[in-house]
Amino acid sequence: MKSLLAFLLLACFSCSCSSEENPSRTDENLVQNLSTGQWAISSFVENGLERGGDFAGVDFSFFPNGQIEAYRGTQLLGQGSWSSGNAVRRIEVRISFPSGSPFVDLNADWYQVFIRLNRIQLRNTRIDSDDFLILQRR
């Protein structure tokens, strides 16, 4: 009887998690999530300094074809590229804006720390870096 009760509790617990609370960590999941809607930078820490305010009011659109567009309202501020892939036990994202772009500081290889429907946290892949980027869906 105890083992039946334990099994039922375990079954209820494992079914109670929604996909937003426990999304799968796959490259396809990241691509699908990023390429849906617009994203704002809620935090960008570079060299220990919070720089998210530098991007206040800017919305980013990540397109499945690998293009990124940055807008303030309807004004296009810049274009770049992005790609993703599987690395050893993690999902990585490469962001690249051309030199001279106001978004060039975002250029890096990032790895996915966590992903939820409306929030993605990325950390710089460089071993000597504590830089991270948090994107929030608009």
PDB file of C-alpha atoms in Angstrom:
ATOM      1  CA  MET A   1       0.000   0.000   0.000  1.00  0.00           C
ATOM      2  CA  LYS A   2       2.839   2.418   0.867  1.00  0.00           C
ATOM      3  CA  SER A   3       4.528   1.801  -2.461  1.00  0.00           C
ATOM      4  CA  LEU A   4       1.252   2.476  -4.315  1.00  0.00           C
ATOM      5  CA  LEU A   5       0.814   5.765  -2.430  1.00  0.00           C
ATOM      6  CA  ALA A   6       4.427   6.757  -3.148  1.00  0.00           C
ATOM      7  CA  PHE A   7       3.932   5.957  -6.840  1.00  0.00           C
ATOM      8  CA  LEU A   8       0.750   8.059  -7.028  1.00  0.00           C
ATOM      9  CA  LEU A   9       2.423  11.012  -5.306  1.00  0.00           C
ATOM     10  CA  LEU A  10       5.391  10.797  -7.661  1.00  0.00           C
ATOM     11  CA  ALA A  11       3.089  10.598 -10.695  1.00  0.00           C
ATOM     12  CA  CYS A  12       1.095  13.646  -9.538  1.00  0.00           C
ATOM     13  CA  PHE A  13       4.252  15.637  -8.839  1.00  0.00           C
ATOM     14  CA  SER A  14       5.868  14.889 -12.190  1.00  0.00           C
ATOM     15  CA  CYS A  15       2.684  15.839 -14.071  1.00  0.00           C
ATOM     16  CA  SER A  16       2.186  19.101 -12.176  1.00  0.00           C
ATOM     17  CA  CYS A  17       5.056  20.943 -13.879  1.00  0.00           C
ATOM     18  CA  SER A  18       3.995  23.125 -16.763  1.00  0.00           C
ATOM     19  CA  SER A  19       6.096  23.516 -19.877  1.00  0.00           C
ATOM     20  CA  GLU A  20       6.862  27.085 -18.851  1.00  0.00           C
ATOM     21  CA  GLU A  21       8.284  25.972 -15.511  1.00  0.00           C
ATOM     22  CA  ASN A  22      10.359  23.154 -16.954  1.00  0.00           C
ATOM     23  CA  PRO A  23      10.957  23.670 -20.677  1.00  0.00           C
ATOM     24  CA  SER A  24      13.152  21.337 -22.654  1.00  0.00           C
ATOM     25  CA  ARG A  25      16.678  22.553 -23.306  1.00  0.00           C
ATOM     26  CA  THR A  26      17.031  22.035 -27.018  1.00  0.00           C
ATOM     27  CA  ASP A  27      18.308  24.163 -29.846  1.00  0.00           C
ATOM     28  CA  GLU A  28      14.909  23.883 -31.554  1.00  0.00           C
ATOM     29  CA  ASN A  29      13.143  25.090 -28.408  1.00  0.00           C
ATOM     30  CA  LEU A  30      15.422  28.132 -28.190  1.00  0.00           C
ATOM     31  CA  VAL A  31      15.005  28.994 -31.887  1.00  0.00           C
ATOM     32  CA  GLN A  32      11.227  28.654 -31.674  1.00  0.00           C
ATOM     33  CA  ASN A  33      11.041  30.742 -28.515  1.00  0.00           C
ATOM     34  CA  LEU A  34      13.393  33.531 -29.659  1.00  0.00           C
ATOM     35  CA  SER A  35      11.804  33.833 -33.098  1.00  0.00           C
ATOM     36  CA  THR A  36       8.346  34.421 -31.614  1.00  0.00           C
ATOM     37  CA  GLY A  37       7.555  38.012 -30.680  1.00  0.00           C
ATOM     38  CA  GLN A  38       9.800  40.856 -29.644  1.00  0.00           C
ATOM     39  CA  TRP A  39      12.366  40.831 -26.850  1.00  0.00           C
ATOM     40  CA  ALA A  40      13.749  43.513 -24.572  1.00  0.00           C
ATOM     41  CA  ILE A  41      16.954  43.396 -22.571  1.00  0.00           C
ATOM     42  CA  SER A  42      16.000  43.363 -18.899  1.00  0.00           C
ATOM     43  CA  SER A  43      19.620  42.966 -17.795  1.00  0.00           C
ATOM     44  CA  PHE A  44      23.002  43.047 -19.499  1.00  0.00           C
ATOM     45  CA  VAL A  45      26.042  42.727 -17.250  1.00  0.00           C
ATOM     46  CA  GLU A  46      29.376  43.373 -18.925  1.00  0.00           C
ATOM     47  CA  ASN A  47      32.635  43.334 -16.975  1.00  0.00           C
ATOM     48  CA  GLY A  48      30.658  43.484 -13.737  1.00  0.00           C
ATOM     49  CA  LEU A  49      28.638  46.560 -14.736  1.00  0.00           C
ATOM     50  CA  GLU A  50      24.869  46.548 -15.321  1.00  0.00           C
ATOM     51  CA  ARG A  51      24.340  48.033 -18.774  1.00  0.00           C
ATOM     52  CA  GLY A  52      20.742  47.024 -19.446  1.00  0.00           C
ATOM     53  CA  GLY A  53      19.676  50.675 -19.280  1.00  0.00           C
ATOM     54  CA  ASP A  54      21.746  51.348 -22.416  1.00  0.00           C
ATOM     55  CA  PHE A  55      19.097  49.388 -24.308  1.00  0.00           C
ATOM     56  CA  ALA A  56      15.975  50.828 -22.646  1.00  0.00           C
ATOM     57  CA  GLY A  57      13.072  51.127 -25.067  1.00  0.00           C
ATOM     58  CA  VAL A  58      14.717  48.884 -27.664  1.00  0.00           C
ATOM     59  CA  ASP A  59      12.892  45.790 -28.897  1.00  0.00           C
ATOM     60  CA  PHE A  60      14.740  42.978 -30.642  1.00  0.00           C
ATOM     61  CA  SER A  61      13.201  40.624 -33.187  1.00  0.00           C
ATOM     62  CA  PHE A  62      15.022  37.339 -33.843  1.00  0.00           C
ATOM     63  CA  PHE A  63      13.996  35.816 -37.161  1.00  0.00           C
ATOM     64  CA  PRO A  64      14.279  32.093 -38.005  1.00  0.00           C
ATOM     65  CA  ASN A  65      16.508  32.992 -40.989  1.00  0.00           C
ATOM     66  CA  GLY A  66      19.212  34.231 -38.583  1.00  0.00           C
ATOM     67  CA  GLN A  67      18.528  37.959 -38.794  1.00  0.00           C
ATOM     68  CA  ILE A  68      18.102  40.267 -35.768  1.00  0.00           C
ATOM     69  CA  GLU A  69      16.416  43.655 -35.984  1.00  0.00           C
ATOM     70  CA  ALA A  70      16.450  46.272 -33.240  1.00  0.00           C
ATOM     71  CA  TYR A  71      13.632  48.821 -33.056  1.00  0.00           C
ATOM     72  CA  ARG A  72      12.606  51.756 -30.914  1.00  0.00           C
ATOM     73  CA  GLY A  73       8.916  52.006 -31.671  1.00  0.00           C
ATOM     74  CA  THR A  74       8.736  51.676 -35.450  1.00  0.00           C
ATOM     75  CA  GLN A  75      12.239  53.074 -36.072  1.00  0.00           C
ATOM     76  CA  LEU A  76      14.751  50.456 -37.189  1.00  0.00           C
ATOM     77  CA  LEU A  77      17.958  51.075 -35.196  1.00  0.00           C
ATOM     78  CA  GLY A  78      20.109  48.226 -36.430  1.00  0.00           C
ATOM     79  CA  GLN A  79      20.365  44.799 -37.984  1.00  0.00           C
ATOM     80  CA  GLY A  80      22.583  41.877 -37.169  1.00  0.00           C
ATOM     81  CA  SER A  81      22.644  38.122 -37.208  1.00  0.00           C
ATOM     82  CA  TRP A  82      22.248  35.272 -34.787  1.00  0.00           C
ATOM     83  CA  SER A  83      22.633  31.525 -34.797  1.00  0.00           C
ATOM     84  CA  SER A  84      22.294  28.732 -32.301  1.00  0.00           C
ATOM     85  CA  GLY A  85      23.550  25.224 -31.869  1.00  0.00           C
ATOM     86  CA  ASN A  86      24.279  22.425 -29.473  1.00  0.00           C
ATOM     87  CA  ALA A  87      27.635  22.386 -27.735  1.00  0.00           C
ATOM     88  CA  VAL A  88      28.827  19.943 -25.107  1.00  0.00           C
ATOM     89  CA  ARG A  89      25.879  19.695 -22.678  1.00  0.00           C
ATOM     90  CA  ARG A  90      24.591  23.179 -23.473  1.00  0.00           C
ATOM     91  CA  ILE A  91      22.827  25.307 -26.067  1.00  0.00           C
ATOM     92  CA  GLU A  92      24.832  28.215 -27.487  1.00  0.00           C
ATOM     93  CA  VAL A  93      23.735  31.396 -29.259  1.00  0.00           C
ATOM     94  CA  ARG A  94      25.999  33.642 -31.334  1.00  0.00           C
ATOM     95  CA  ILE A  95      24.930  37.282 -31.659  1.00  0.00           C
ATOM     96  CA  SER A  96      26.668  39.530 -34.171  1.00  0.00           C
ATOM     97  CA  PHE A  97      26.053  43.162 -35.106  1.00  0.00           C
ATOM     98  CA  PRO A  98      28.332  45.009 -37.566  1.00  0.00           C
ATOM     99  CA  SER A  99      31.070  47.275 -36.246  1.00  0.00           C
ATOM    100  CA  GLY A 100      29.784  50.788 -35.632  1.00  0.00           C
ATOM    101  CA  SER A 101      26.382  49.461 -34.571  1.00  0.00           C
ATOM    102  CA  PRO A 102      25.066  50.676 -31.203  1.00  0.00           C
ATOM    103  CA  PHE A 103      24.545  46.976 -30.366  1.00  0.00           C
ATOM    104  CA  VAL A 104      28.081  45.742 -31.004  1.00  0.00           C
ATOM    105  CA  ASP A 105      28.600  45.169 -27.251  1.00  0.00           C
ATOM    106  CA  LEU A 106      26.109  42.300 -27.483  1.00  0.00           C
ATOM    107  CA  ASN A 107      28.386  40.477 -29.947  1.00  0.00           C
ATOM    108  CA  ALA A 108      29.451  37.239 -28.292  1.00  0.00           C
ATOM    109  CA  ASP A 109      28.922  33.545 -28.065  1.00  0.00           C
ATOM    110  CA  TRP A 110      26.422  32.975 -25.278  1.00  0.00           C
ATOM    111  CA  TYR A 111      25.110  29.813 -23.673  1.00  0.00           C
ATOM    112  CA  GLN A 112      21.612  29.248 -22.438  1.00  0.00           C
ATOM    113  CA  VAL A 113      21.377  29.273 -18.638  1.00  0.00           C
ATOM    114  CA  PHE A 114      17.611  28.973 -18.569  1.00  0.00           C
ATOM    115  CA  ILE A 115      14.691  29.445 -20.877  1.00  0.00           C
ATOM    116  CA  ARG A 116      11.063  30.067 -20.138  1.00  0.00           C
ATOM    117  CA  LEU A 117       8.249  31.146 -22.392  1.00  0.00           C
ATOM    118  CA  ASN A 118       8.822  34.853 -21.699  1.00  0.00           C
ATOM    119  CA  ARG A 119      12.378  34.972 -20.352  1.00  0.00           C
ATOM    120  CA  ILE A 120      15.769  33.735 -21.515  1.00  0.00           C
ATOM    121  CA  GLN A 121      19.026  34.058 -19.608  1.00  0.00           C
ATOM    122  CA  LEU A 122      22.311  33.725 -21.467  1.00  0.00           C
ATOM    123  CA  ARG A 123      25.894  33.745 -20.163  1.00  0.00           C
ATOM    124  CA  ASN A 124      29.030  34.542 -22.137  1.00  0.00           C
ATOM    125  CA  THR A 125      30.915  31.383 -23.145  1.00  0.00           C
ATOM    126  CA  ARG A 126      34.378  32.825 -22.391  1.00  0.00           C
ATOM    127  CA  ILE A 127      35.864  31.127 -19.338  1.00  0.00           C
ATOM    128  CA  ASP A 128      37.163  34.435 -17.943  1.00  0.00           C
ATOM    129  CA  SER A 129      33.798  36.205 -18.342  1.00  0.00           C
ATOM    130  CA  ASP A 130      30.900  36.729 -15.950  1.00  0.00           C
ATOM    131  CA  ASP A 131      28.901  38.648 -18.568  1.00  0.00           C
ATOM    132  CA  PHE A 132      25.256  37.707 -18.878  1.00  0.00           C
ATOM    133  CA  LEU A 133      22.216  38.801 -20.829  1.00  0.00           C
ATOM    134  CA  ILE A 134      18.563  38.441 -19.831  1.00  0.00           C
ATOM    135  CA  LEU A 135      15.920  38.832 -22.517  1.00  0.00           C
ATOM    136  CA  GLN A 136      12.277  39.420 -21.624  1.00  0.00           C
ATOM    137  CA  ARG A 137       9.466  38.964 -24.131  1.00  0.00           C
ATOM    138  CA  ARG A 138       7.400  42.109 -24.783  1.00  0.00           C
TER     139      ARG A 138
END
